[in-house]
Amino acid sequence: MSISPKPQLSLTATMKALFKRDILLAFRARGDLLNPLMFFLMVTSLFPLAVTPDPVFLGKIAPGVIWVGALLATLLSLDLLFKSDYEDGSLERMLLMPQPTLFLILTKVFVHWLVSGLPLALIAPLLGLMLGLPDGGYLPLFISLLLGTPVLSLLGAIGAGLTVGLRKGGMLMPLLILPLYIPVLIFAASAVQSGSQGQPFVGQLAFLGAYLAFTLAICPLAASAAIRISVAR
Amino acid sequence: MAPWLEAKMLGCERDDRQLFDQLSFAVGEGDIVRIAGPNGAGKSTLLRILVGLSSSYSGDLYWQGQPMGRARYDFLDNLLYLGHSPGVKANLTAEENLAWNCQQASRTEIFEALESVGLRGYEDIQTSSLSAGQHRRVALARLYLHPPKVWILDEPFTAIDKAGVGRLEQTVINHAQQGGLVVLTTHHDLAVPVKTIDLGSSDFKPTEREGGIE
């Protein structure tokens, strides 16, 4: 046998390579990434114009408005999570790597969160300022987005994986995923609400943390099974 | 020694049509296996079943004597599969594509592989601006980068020019001579005798179709 043995690759090396690749791809398609962020900005900035410029009233609805905006913006960005990889065969290639698929999916979801969820969390305090969010609301807003947006990405990966092979899956994915998003929305908005009224908000954030831990354990596995089904047709 | 890749009584039905049935074969070291058949006979489907991308089949698959389910990761470790869409990212350059597809390769090795497929000088160009044939060549460059033992290639000659086909054919033959296994679908006639798995030649007799190594 004169074929030289292939050097073994560790899982972490593959994950690192995938991470680098996806960051590079995200950077090359910056325009696509900006869309959800612009959507988030527009939705929240239209509220004062449409409802009332009264800062006290706006301050009351700010937690809900910001969180609904962030949730819908994430939903918009999910379409891109697996689409191009599915179309050019990269997803097949990932399924055929000698590494467990769920870790590759986890890496992809992590990059998705880095380029979509994290910017939302970073920009949200600014929008809070614009909507007159009371001082106590900023910390829970930021933390709830930091804990909540990865949950949105993780749950979204299941929906994106299931619908990636469908030509007209546009409306199906939100229908599948939205019910799972509701707990995040309720507890996160409630945390910000409590914070801005000067009440304790640790309980709600603890729930978000628990939900994050749960989805982190379940979603990559479910998403890779979903992708396997989509690729098998 | 057990054959590398063995199929027993493989059958596949799709949209109420029997693509193939009771297909049994065993292939291994040094074999070049060509899956033959007209369009729609299920050639690509058979390849997807062999690599494990499709699970809608009956029958059993074995890798080196072990059931595929148990030996899956060992099989994947030895597998190079090029499908219809071979996973070349349009937004990455040829070099970046190969760096991801073959992570253990060094920069020099990647450049050598690109040279082998005639893409020297194109390594910094995003593959979206390459032609269809060059795009295909980026995928084929994987054959020169620490190639594993088993190659499963779906229409590897598509969109490749005449000189390229000749070189690719030589690569396939060399790989088999060095003890590798190549399973491919193609309408192109290879210069060396190969094993053929015929998936039937008629669309009109779906029940009588039976495959076997000639």
GROMACS .gro file of C-alpha atoms in nm:
model
  447
    1MET     CA    1   0.000   0.000   0.000
    2SER     CA    2   0.173   0.314  -0.115
    3ILE     CA    3  -0.095   0.564  -0.032
    4SER     CA    4   0.041   0.777   0.246
    5PRO     CA    5  -0.180   0.767   0.553
    6LYS     CA    6  -0.383   1.079   0.606
    7PRO     CA    7  -0.272   1.275   0.911
    8GLN     CA    8  -0.543   1.255   1.173
    9LEU     CA    9  -0.735   1.571   1.241
   10SER     CA   10  -0.857   1.667   1.582
   11LEU     CA   11  -1.209   1.789   1.634
   12THR     CA   12  -1.093   2.123   1.767
   13ALA     CA   13  -0.876   2.183   1.460
   14THR     CA   14  -1.175   2.123   1.235
   15MET     CA   15  -1.396   2.348   1.444
   16LYS     CA   16  -1.133   2.620   1.433
   17ALA     CA   17  -1.104   2.589   1.055
   18LEU     CA   18  -1.482   2.607   1.019
   19PHE     CA   19  -1.495   2.906   1.252
   20LYS     CA   20  -1.234   3.088   1.044
   21ARG     CA   21  -1.412   2.999   0.721
   22ASP     CA   22  -1.751   3.118   0.843
   23ILE     CA   23  -1.616   3.444   0.983
   24LEU     CA   24  -1.444   3.505   0.650
   25LEU     CA   25  -1.764   3.427   0.460
   26ALA     CA   26  -1.963   3.656   0.686
   27PHE     CA   27  -1.710   3.931   0.627
   28ARG     CA   28  -1.729   3.880   0.250
   29ALA     CA   29  -2.109   3.911   0.260
   30ARG     CA   30  -2.131   4.205   0.500
   31GLY     CA   31  -2.438   4.343   0.325
   32ASP     CA   32  -2.647   4.042   0.419
   33LEU     CA   33  -2.546   4.080   0.780
   34LEU     CA   34  -2.640   4.444   0.793
   35ASN     CA   35  -2.999   4.377   0.688
   36PRO     CA   36  -3.125   4.236   1.020
   37LEU     CA   37  -2.944   4.509   1.210
   38MET     CA   38  -3.099   4.777   0.990
   39PHE     CA   39  -3.438   4.615   1.039
   40PHE     CA   40  -3.389   4.626   1.417
   41LEU     CA   41  -3.291   4.993   1.401
   42MET     CA   42  -3.582   5.089   1.179
   43VAL     CA   43  -3.853   4.909   1.375
   44THR     CA   44  -3.748   5.060   1.705
   45SER     CA   45  -3.690   5.408   1.569
   46LEU     CA   46  -4.033   5.418   1.403
   47PHE     CA   47  -4.214   5.362   1.733
   48PRO     CA   48  -4.166   5.714   1.873
   49LEU     CA   49  -4.291   5.856   1.543
   50ALA     CA   50  -4.595   5.634   1.524
   51VAL     CA   51  -4.699   5.610   1.891
   52THR     CA   52  -4.599   5.919   2.087
   53PRO     CA   53  -4.285   6.118   2.152
   54ASP     CA   54  -4.367   6.118   2.525
   55PRO     CA   55  -4.052   5.972   2.691
   56VAL     CA   56  -4.239   5.840   2.995
   57PHE     CA   57  -4.479   5.635   2.786
   58LEU     CA   58  -4.202   5.522   2.550
   59GLY     CA   59  -3.991   5.420   2.848
   60LYS     CA   60  -4.272   5.189   2.956
   61ILE     CA   61  -4.301   5.008   2.624
   62ALA     CA   62  -3.927   5.019   2.542
   63PRO     CA   63  -3.841   4.672   2.685
   64GLY     CA   64  -4.107   4.503   2.477
   65VAL     CA   65  -4.036   4.702   2.162
   66ILE     CA   66  -3.663   4.637   2.174
   67TRP     CA   67  -3.705   4.269   2.242
   68VAL     CA   68  -3.968   4.213   1.974
   69GLY     CA   69  -3.742   4.396   1.730
   70ALA     CA   70  -3.442   4.183   1.825
   71LEU     CA   71  -3.643   3.864   1.795
   72LEU     CA   72  -3.777   3.946   1.450
   73ALA     CA   73  -3.435   4.060   1.334
   74THR     CA   74  -3.287   3.726   1.440
   75LEU     CA   75  -3.566   3.545   1.260
   76LEU     CA   76  -3.476   3.736   0.944
   77SER     CA   77  -3.110   3.642   0.968
   78LEU     CA   78  -3.179   3.270   1.016
   79ASP     CA   79  -3.256   3.214   0.651
   80LEU     CA   80  -2.889   3.258   0.572
   81LEU     CA   81  -2.763   3.017   0.835
   82PHE     CA   82  -2.745   2.703   0.617
   83LYS     CA   83  -2.877   2.820   0.281
   84SER     CA   84  -2.556   2.876   0.088
   85ASP     CA   85  -2.388   2.572   0.242
   86TYR     CA   86  -2.684   2.364   0.134
   87GLU     CA   87  -2.685   2.498  -0.218
   88ASP     CA   88  -2.318   2.450  -0.296
   89GLY     CA   89  -2.285   2.110  -0.128
   90SER     CA   90  -2.078   2.221   0.171
   91LEU     CA   91  -2.342   2.083   0.405
   92GLU     CA   92  -2.307   1.738   0.247
   93ARG     CA   93  -1.936   1.769   0.290
   94MET     CA   94  -1.979   1.850   0.659
   95LEU     CA   95  -2.203   1.548   0.710
   96LEU     CA   96  -1.931   1.332   0.555
   97MET     CA   97  -1.651   1.459   0.774
   98PRO     CA   98  -1.519   1.206   1.020
   99GLN     CA   99  -1.610   1.444   1.302
  100PRO     CA  100  -1.947   1.445   1.478
  101THR     CA  101  -2.175   1.679   1.286
  102LEU     CA  102  -2.325   1.839   1.593
  103PHE     CA  103  -2.001   2.012   1.683
  104LEU     CA  104  -1.973   2.155   1.333
  105ILE     CA  105  -2.332   2.280   1.360
  106LEU     CA  106  -2.253   2.427   1.700
  107THR     CA  107  -1.961   2.615   1.547
  108LYS     CA  108  -2.178   2.749   1.267
  109VAL     CA  109  -2.444   2.862   1.515
  110PHE     CA  110  -2.181   3.029   1.728
  111VAL     CA  111  -2.054   3.228   1.430
  112HIS     CA  112  -2.412   3.316   1.340
  113TRP     CA  113  -2.465   3.452   1.690
  114LEU     CA  114  -2.135   3.643   1.680
  115VAL     CA  115  -2.231   3.824   1.362
  116SER     CA  116  -2.604   3.868   1.424
  117GLY     CA  117  -2.702   3.830   1.791
  118LEU     CA  118  -2.405   4.003   1.948
  119PRO     CA  119  -2.438   4.321   1.736
  120LEU     CA  120  -2.804   4.337   1.839
  121ALA     CA  121  -2.705   4.320   2.204
  122LEU     CA  122  -2.439   4.586   2.156
  123ILE     CA  123  -2.665   4.831   1.978
  124ALA     CA  124  -2.968   4.780   2.203
  125PRO     CA  125  -2.862   5.015   2.486
  126LEU     CA  126  -2.841   5.294   2.229
  127LEU     CA  127  -3.196   5.224   2.122
  128GLY     CA  128  -3.297   5.212   2.487
  129LEU     CA  129  -3.161   5.564   2.522
  130MET     CA  130  -3.361   5.674   2.221
  131LEU     CA  131  -3.681   5.527   2.365
  132GLY     CA  132  -3.622   5.678   2.706
  133LEU     CA  133  -3.563   5.352   2.891
  134PRO     CA  134  -3.533   5.424   3.266
  135ASP     CA  135  -3.180   5.397   3.408
  136GLY     CA  136  -3.235   5.065   3.584
  137GLY     CA  137  -3.331   4.897   3.257
  138TYR     CA  138  -2.996   4.906   3.075
  139LEU     CA  139  -2.815   4.634   3.264
  140PRO     CA  140  -3.099   4.376   3.238
  141LEU     CA  141  -3.152   4.475   2.875
  142PHE     CA  142  -2.793   4.408   2.786
  143ILE     CA  143  -2.764   4.088   2.988
  144SER     CA  144  -3.099   3.953   2.870
  145LEU     CA  145  -2.991   4.006   2.509
  146LEU     CA  146  -2.654   3.842   2.576
  147LEU     CA  147  -2.830   3.538   2.723
  148GLY     CA  148  -3.134   3.541   2.497
  149THR     CA  149  -2.995   3.593   2.147
  150PRO     CA  150  -2.782   3.275   2.154
  151VAL     CA  151  -3.101   3.087   2.247
  152LEU     CA  152  -3.271   3.240   1.944
  153SER     CA  153  -2.983   3.132   1.720
  154LEU     CA  154  -2.973   2.781   1.864
  155LEU     CA  155  -3.347   2.720   1.835
  156GLY     CA  156  -3.346   2.883   1.495
  157ALA     CA  157  -3.085   2.635   1.374
  158ILE     CA  158  -3.341   2.356   1.407
  159GLY     CA  159  -3.596   2.543   1.199
  160ALA     CA  160  -3.336   2.651   0.946
  161GLY     CA  161  -3.207   2.294   0.919
  162LEU     CA  162  -3.553   2.152   0.864
  163THR     CA  163  -3.655   2.404   0.601
  164VAL     CA  164  -3.326   2.456   0.418
  165GLY     CA  165  -3.417   2.210   0.142
  166LEU     CA  166  -3.761   2.356   0.078
  167ARG     CA  167  -3.802   2.596  -0.207
  168LYS     CA  168  -4.090   2.776  -0.044
  169GLY     CA  169  -4.001   2.741   0.320
  170GLY     CA  170  -4.028   3.115   0.384
  171MET     CA  171  -4.326   3.111   0.616
  172LEU     CA  172  -4.277   2.764   0.758
  173MET     CA  173  -3.972   2.834   0.965
  174PRO     CA  174  -4.119   3.122   1.172
  175LEU     CA  175  -4.424   2.907   1.237
  176LEU     CA  176  -4.207   2.623   1.364
  177ILE     CA  177  -3.976   2.835   1.572
  178LEU     CA  178  -4.186   3.118   1.709
  179PRO     CA  179  -4.361   2.913   1.980
  180LEU     CA  180  -4.020   2.815   2.117
  181TYR     CA  181  -3.914   3.181   2.118
  182ILE     CA  182  -4.207   3.292   2.333
  183PRO     CA  183  -4.054   3.199   2.672
  184VAL     CA  184  -3.741   3.397   2.585
  185LEU     CA  185  -3.949   3.698   2.491
  186ILE     CA  186  -4.164   3.685   2.803
  187PHE     CA  187  -3.884   3.643   3.054
  188ALA     CA  188  -3.641   3.881   2.884
  189ALA     CA  189  -3.891   4.162   2.845
  190SER     CA  190  -4.007   4.105   3.201
  191ALA     CA  191  -3.649   4.128   3.329
  192VAL     CA  192  -3.601   4.463   3.157
  193GLN     CA  193  -3.940   4.582   3.279
  194SER     CA  194  -3.857   4.490   3.640
  195GLY     CA  195  -3.516   4.649   3.613
  196SER     CA  196  -3.654   4.976   3.486
  197GLN     CA  197  -3.903   4.984   3.774
  198GLY     CA  198  -3.624   4.930   4.023
  199GLN     CA  199  -3.729   4.576   4.111
  200PRO     CA  200  -3.504   4.267   4.120
  201PHE     CA  201  -3.463   4.095   3.785
  202VAL     CA  202  -3.221   3.812   3.864
  203GLY     CA  203  -3.495   3.548   3.857
  204GLN     CA  204  -3.592   3.615   3.498
  205LEU     CA  205  -3.226   3.623   3.390
  206ALA     CA  206  -3.167   3.295   3.571
  207PHE     CA  207  -3.449   3.143   3.366
  208LEU     CA  208  -3.288   3.274   3.047
  209GLY     CA  209  -2.957   3.123   3.155
  210ALA     CA  210  -3.123   2.788   3.220
  211TYR     CA  211  -3.299   2.801   2.883
  212LEU     CA  212  -2.964   2.878   2.720
  213ALA     CA  213  -2.801   2.578   2.890
  214PHE     CA  214  -3.090   2.357   2.783
  215THR     CA  215  -3.089   2.469   2.419
  216LEU     CA  216  -2.710   2.449   2.406
  217ALA     CA  217  -2.735   2.082   2.499
  218ILE     CA  218  -3.029   1.989   2.276
  219CYS     CA  219  -3.030   2.212   1.970
  220PRO     CA  220  -2.705   2.116   1.793
  221LEU     CA  221  -2.811   1.753   1.807
  222ALA     CA  222  -3.162   1.827   1.683
  223ALA     CA  223  -3.032   2.063   1.415
  224SER     CA  224  -2.785   1.809   1.279
  225ALA     CA  225  -3.063   1.550   1.262
  226ALA     CA  226  -3.279   1.806   1.081
  227ILE     CA  227  -3.001   1.876   0.833
  228ARG     CA  228  -2.947   1.507   0.773
  229ILE     CA  229  -3.313   1.479   0.676
  230SER     CA  230  -3.297   1.785   0.451
  231VAL     CA  231  -2.985   1.663   0.272
  232ALA     CA  232  -3.122   1.310   0.226
  233ARG     CA  233  -3.430   1.461   0.054
  234MET     CA  234  -0.916  -1.007   0.379
  235ALA     CA  235  -1.264  -0.860   0.366
  236PRO     CA  236  -1.345  -0.641   0.067
  237TRP     CA  237  -1.348  -0.271   0.145
  238LEU     CA  238  -1.692  -0.183   0.035
  239GLU     CA  239  -1.959  -0.444   0.011
  240ALA     CA  240  -2.327  -0.416  -0.071
  241LYS     CA  241  -2.572  -0.698  -0.018
  242MET     CA  242  -2.915  -0.703  -0.180
  243LEU     CA  243  -2.925  -0.328  -0.216
  244GLY     CA  244  -3.257  -0.190  -0.334
  245CYS     CA  245  -3.392   0.156  -0.374
  246GLU     CA  246  -3.734   0.279  -0.464
  247ARG     CA  247  -3.810   0.637  -0.547
  248ASP     CA  248  -4.142   0.794  -0.632
  249ASP     CA  249  -4.294   0.446  -0.673
  250ARG     CA  250  -4.025   0.348  -0.919
  251GLN     CA  251  -3.781   0.071  -0.849
  252LEU     CA  252  -3.441   0.224  -0.927
  253PHE     CA  253  -3.249  -0.092  -0.853
  254ASP     CA  254  -3.315  -0.408  -0.666
  255GLN     CA  255  -3.107  -0.695  -0.527
  256LEU     CA  256  -2.786  -0.523  -0.617
  257SER     CA  257  -2.488  -0.700  -0.465
  258PHE     CA  258  -2.123  -0.625  -0.517
  259ALA     CA  259  -1.795  -0.619  -0.334
  260VAL     CA  260  -1.511  -0.389  -0.432
  261GLY     CA  261  -1.176  -0.318  -0.277
  262GLU     CA  262  -0.810  -0.240  -0.315
  263GLY     CA  263  -0.703  -0.141  -0.665
  264ASP     CA  264  -1.050  -0.139  -0.818
  265ILE     CA  265  -1.192   0.118  -1.052
  266VAL     CA  266  -1.567   0.073  -1.052
  267ARG     CA  267  -1.790   0.246  -1.295
  268ILE     CA  268  -2.160   0.277  -1.229
  269ALA     CA  269  -2.329   0.268  -1.565
  270GLY     CA  270  -2.683   0.334  -1.672
  271PRO     CA  271  -2.894   0.587  -1.858
  272ASN     CA  272  -3.006   0.918  -1.713
  273GLY     CA  273  -3.237   0.864  -1.422
  274ALA     CA  274  -3.125   0.508  -1.359
  275GLY     CA  275  -3.021   0.597  -1.006
  276LYS     CA  276  -2.644   0.629  -1.042
  277SER     CA  277  -2.611   0.934  -0.820
  278THR     CA  278  -2.863   0.788  -0.580
  279LEU     CA  279  -2.652   0.474  -0.549
  280LEU     CA  280  -2.343   0.683  -0.474
  281ARG     CA  281  -2.533   0.885  -0.213
  282ILE     CA  282  -2.647   0.562  -0.053
  283LEU     CA  283  -2.291   0.426  -0.053
  284VAL     CA  284  -2.152   0.732   0.126
  285GLY     CA  285  -2.444   0.743   0.366
  286LEU     CA  286  -2.611   1.066   0.257
  287SER     CA  287  -2.931   0.887   0.173
  288SER     CA  288  -3.089   0.628   0.396
  289SER     CA  289  -3.389   0.534   0.186
  290TYR     CA  290  -3.271   0.192   0.075
  291SER     CA  291  -3.310  -0.171   0.164
  292GLY     CA  292  -3.024  -0.413   0.202
  293ASP     CA  293  -2.693  -0.395   0.383
  294LEU     CA  294  -2.366  -0.211   0.344
  295TYR     CA  295  -2.033  -0.321   0.487
  296TRP     CA  296  -1.702  -0.144   0.527
  297GLN     CA  297  -1.410  -0.385   0.557
  298GLY     CA  298  -1.639  -0.660   0.670
  299GLN     CA  299  -1.814  -0.457   0.937
  300PRO     CA  300  -2.169  -0.324   0.909
  301MET     CA  301  -2.160   0.036   0.790
  302GLY     CA  302  -2.346   0.162   1.095
  303ARG     CA  303  -2.067   0.048   1.322
  304ALA     CA  304  -1.774   0.135   1.098
  305ARG     CA  305  -1.912   0.469   0.985
  306TYR     CA  306  -1.641   0.700   1.121
  307ASP     CA  307  -1.363   0.474   1.002
  308PHE     CA  308  -1.523   0.473   0.658
  309LEU     CA  309  -1.563   0.851   0.654
  310ASP     CA  310  -1.199   0.883   0.754
  311ASN     CA  311  -1.105   0.699   0.436
  312LEU     CA  312  -1.358   0.860   0.206
  313LEU     CA  313  -1.341   1.134  -0.051
  314TYR     CA  314  -1.679   1.204  -0.205
  315LEU     CA  315  -1.738   1.454  -0.483
  316GLY     CA  316  -2.106   1.500  -0.555
  317HIS     CA  317  -2.294   1.708  -0.806
  318SER     CA  318  -2.237   2.021  -0.604
  319PRO     CA  319  -1.896   1.959  -0.455
  320GLY     CA  320  -1.894   2.219  -0.180
  321VAL     CA  321  -1.684   2.488  -0.344
  322LYS     CA  322  -1.770   2.820  -0.183
  323ALA     CA  323  -1.822   3.097  -0.436
  324ASN     CA  324  -1.716   3.368  -0.191
  325LEU     CA  325  -1.386   3.206  -0.106
  326THR     CA  326  -1.072   3.194  -0.315
  327ALA     CA  327  -0.946   2.866  -0.454
  328GLU     CA  328  -0.680   2.851  -0.185
  329GLU     CA  329  -0.924   2.923   0.099
  330ASN     CA  330  -1.158   2.658  -0.032
  331LEU     CA  331  -0.887   2.397  -0.026
  332ALA     CA  332  -0.755   2.509   0.311
  333TRP     CA  333  -1.098   2.436   0.456
  334ASN     CA  334  -1.158   2.118   0.258
  335CYS     CA  335  -0.825   1.969   0.346
  336GLN     CA  336  -0.720   2.122   0.674
  337GLN     CA  337  -0.405   1.919   0.720
  338ALA     CA  338  -0.253   2.046   0.396
  339SER     CA  339   0.021   2.306   0.407
  340ARG     CA  340   0.021   2.612   0.185
  341THR     CA  341   0.283   2.464  -0.046
  342GLU     CA  342   0.081   2.146  -0.083
  343ILE     CA  343  -0.228   2.347  -0.171
  344PHE     CA  344  -0.036   2.539  -0.436
  345GLU     CA  345   0.097   2.212  -0.577
  346ALA     CA  346  -0.253   2.067  -0.589
  347LEU     CA  347  -0.381   2.375  -0.770
  348GLU     CA  348  -0.093   2.341  -1.011
  349SER     CA  349  -0.194   1.979  -1.074
  350VAL     CA  350  -0.541   2.087  -1.183
  351GLY     CA  351  -0.406   2.375  -1.388
  352LEU     CA  352  -0.515   2.655  -1.159
  353ARG     CA  353  -0.175   2.794  -1.067
  354GLY     CA  354  -0.211   3.171  -1.062
  355TYR     CA  355  -0.578   3.156  -0.971
  356GLU     CA  356  -0.532   3.083  -0.603
  357ASP     CA  357  -0.622   3.436  -0.491
  358ILE     CA  358  -0.931   3.469  -0.705
  359GLN     CA  359  -1.274   3.412  -0.559
  360THR     CA  360  -1.421   3.105  -0.722
  361SER     CA  361  -1.738   3.295  -0.814
  362SER     CA  362  -1.540   3.460  -1.094
  363LEU     CA  363  -1.400   3.132  -1.226
  364SER     CA  364  -1.558   2.940  -1.513
  365ALA     CA  365  -1.767   2.627  -1.457
  366GLY     CA  366  -1.477   2.402  -1.551
  367GLN     CA  367  -1.233   2.587  -1.327
  368HIS     CA  368  -1.488   2.571  -1.047
  369ARG     CA  369  -1.499   2.196  -1.092
  370ARG     CA  370  -1.120   2.182  -1.093
  371VAL     CA  371  -1.107   2.350  -0.753
  372ALA     CA  372  -1.315   2.062  -0.620
  373LEU     CA  373  -1.098   1.807  -0.802
  374ALA     CA  374  -0.783   1.952  -0.649
  375ARG     CA  375  -0.880   1.760  -0.336
  376LEU     CA  376  -0.770   1.444  -0.518
  377TYR     CA  377  -0.413   1.566  -0.490
  378LEU     CA  378  -0.417   1.668  -0.124
  379HIS     CA  379  -0.356   1.378   0.113
  380PRO     CA  380  -0.616   1.175  -0.074
  381PRO     CA  381  -0.785   0.906   0.134
  382LYS     CA  382  -0.817   0.548   0.012
  383VAL     CA  383  -1.169   0.550  -0.123
  384TRP     CA  384  -1.281   0.794  -0.390
  385ILE     CA  385  -1.647   0.816  -0.478
  386LEU     CA  386  -1.689   1.056  -0.766
  387ASP     CA  387  -2.015   1.161  -0.923
  388GLU     CA  388  -1.956   1.264  -1.285
  389PRO     CA  389  -1.601   1.391  -1.224
  390PHE     CA  390  -1.543   1.469  -1.592
  391THR     CA  391  -1.831   1.714  -1.625
  392ALA     CA  392  -1.726   2.055  -1.758
  393ILE     CA  393  -1.359   1.956  -1.778
  394ASP     CA  394  -1.174   2.016  -2.107
  395LYS     CA  395  -1.011   1.738  -2.307
  396ALA     CA  396  -0.660   1.777  -2.168
  397GLY     CA  397  -0.801   1.796  -1.819
  398VAL     CA  398  -1.003   1.479  -1.870
  399GLY     CA  399  -0.689   1.295  -1.979
  400ARG     CA  400  -0.498   1.409  -1.673
  401LEU     CA  401  -0.785   1.330  -1.441
  402GLU     CA  402  -0.819   0.985  -1.592
  403GLN     CA  403  -0.450   0.924  -1.531
  404THR     CA  404  -0.493   1.036  -1.170
  405VAL     CA  405  -0.778   0.792  -1.120
  406ILE     CA  406  -0.575   0.508  -1.273
  407ASN     CA  407  -0.269   0.594  -1.065
  408HIS     CA  408  -0.477   0.594  -0.751
  409ALA     CA  409  -0.610   0.248  -0.827
  410GLN     CA  410  -0.262   0.121  -0.910
  411GLN     CA  411  -0.138   0.246  -0.577
  412GLY     CA  412  -0.402   0.039  -0.406
  413GLY     CA  413  -0.688   0.284  -0.382
  414LEU     CA  414  -1.051   0.230  -0.469
  415VAL     CA  415  -1.237   0.454  -0.713
  416VAL     CA  416  -1.611   0.435  -0.765
  417LEU     CA  417  -1.740   0.674  -1.025
  418THR     CA  418  -2.027   0.751  -1.256
  419THR     CA  419  -1.942   0.878  -1.598
  420HIS     CA  420  -2.049   0.856  -1.959
  421HIS     CA  421  -1.687   0.888  -2.059
  422ASP     CA  422  -1.505   0.568  -2.157
  423LEU     CA  423  -1.195   0.511  -1.952
  424ALA     CA  424  -0.873   0.393  -2.114
  425VAL     CA  425  -0.831   0.097  -1.882
  426PRO     CA  426  -1.062  -0.196  -1.819
  427VAL     CA  427  -1.287  -0.125  -1.524
  428LYS     CA  428  -1.547  -0.313  -1.327
  429THR     CA  429  -1.893  -0.204  -1.422
  430ILE     CA  430  -2.207  -0.203  -1.217
  431ASP     CA  431  -2.490  -0.169  -1.464
  432LEU     CA  432  -2.808  -0.021  -1.331
  433GLY     CA  433  -3.008  -0.146  -1.626
  434SER     CA  434  -3.054   0.006  -1.963
  435SER     CA  435  -3.426   0.044  -1.987
  436ASP     CA  436  -3.682   0.269  -1.831
  437PHE     CA  437  -3.962   0.043  -1.942
  438LYS     CA  438  -3.902  -0.272  -1.742
  439PRO     CA  439  -3.875  -0.157  -1.386
  440THR     CA  440  -3.923  -0.502  -1.237
  441GLU     CA  441  -3.659  -0.691  -1.434
  442ARG     CA  442  -3.378  -0.459  -1.354
  443GLU     CA  443  -3.100  -0.639  -1.181
  444GLY     CA  444  -2.748  -0.526  -1.131
  445GLY     CA  445  -2.428  -0.719  -1.087
  446ILE     CA  446  -2.065  -0.697  -1.167
  447GLU     CA  447  -1.987  -0.806  -1.517
   0.00000   0.00000   0.00000
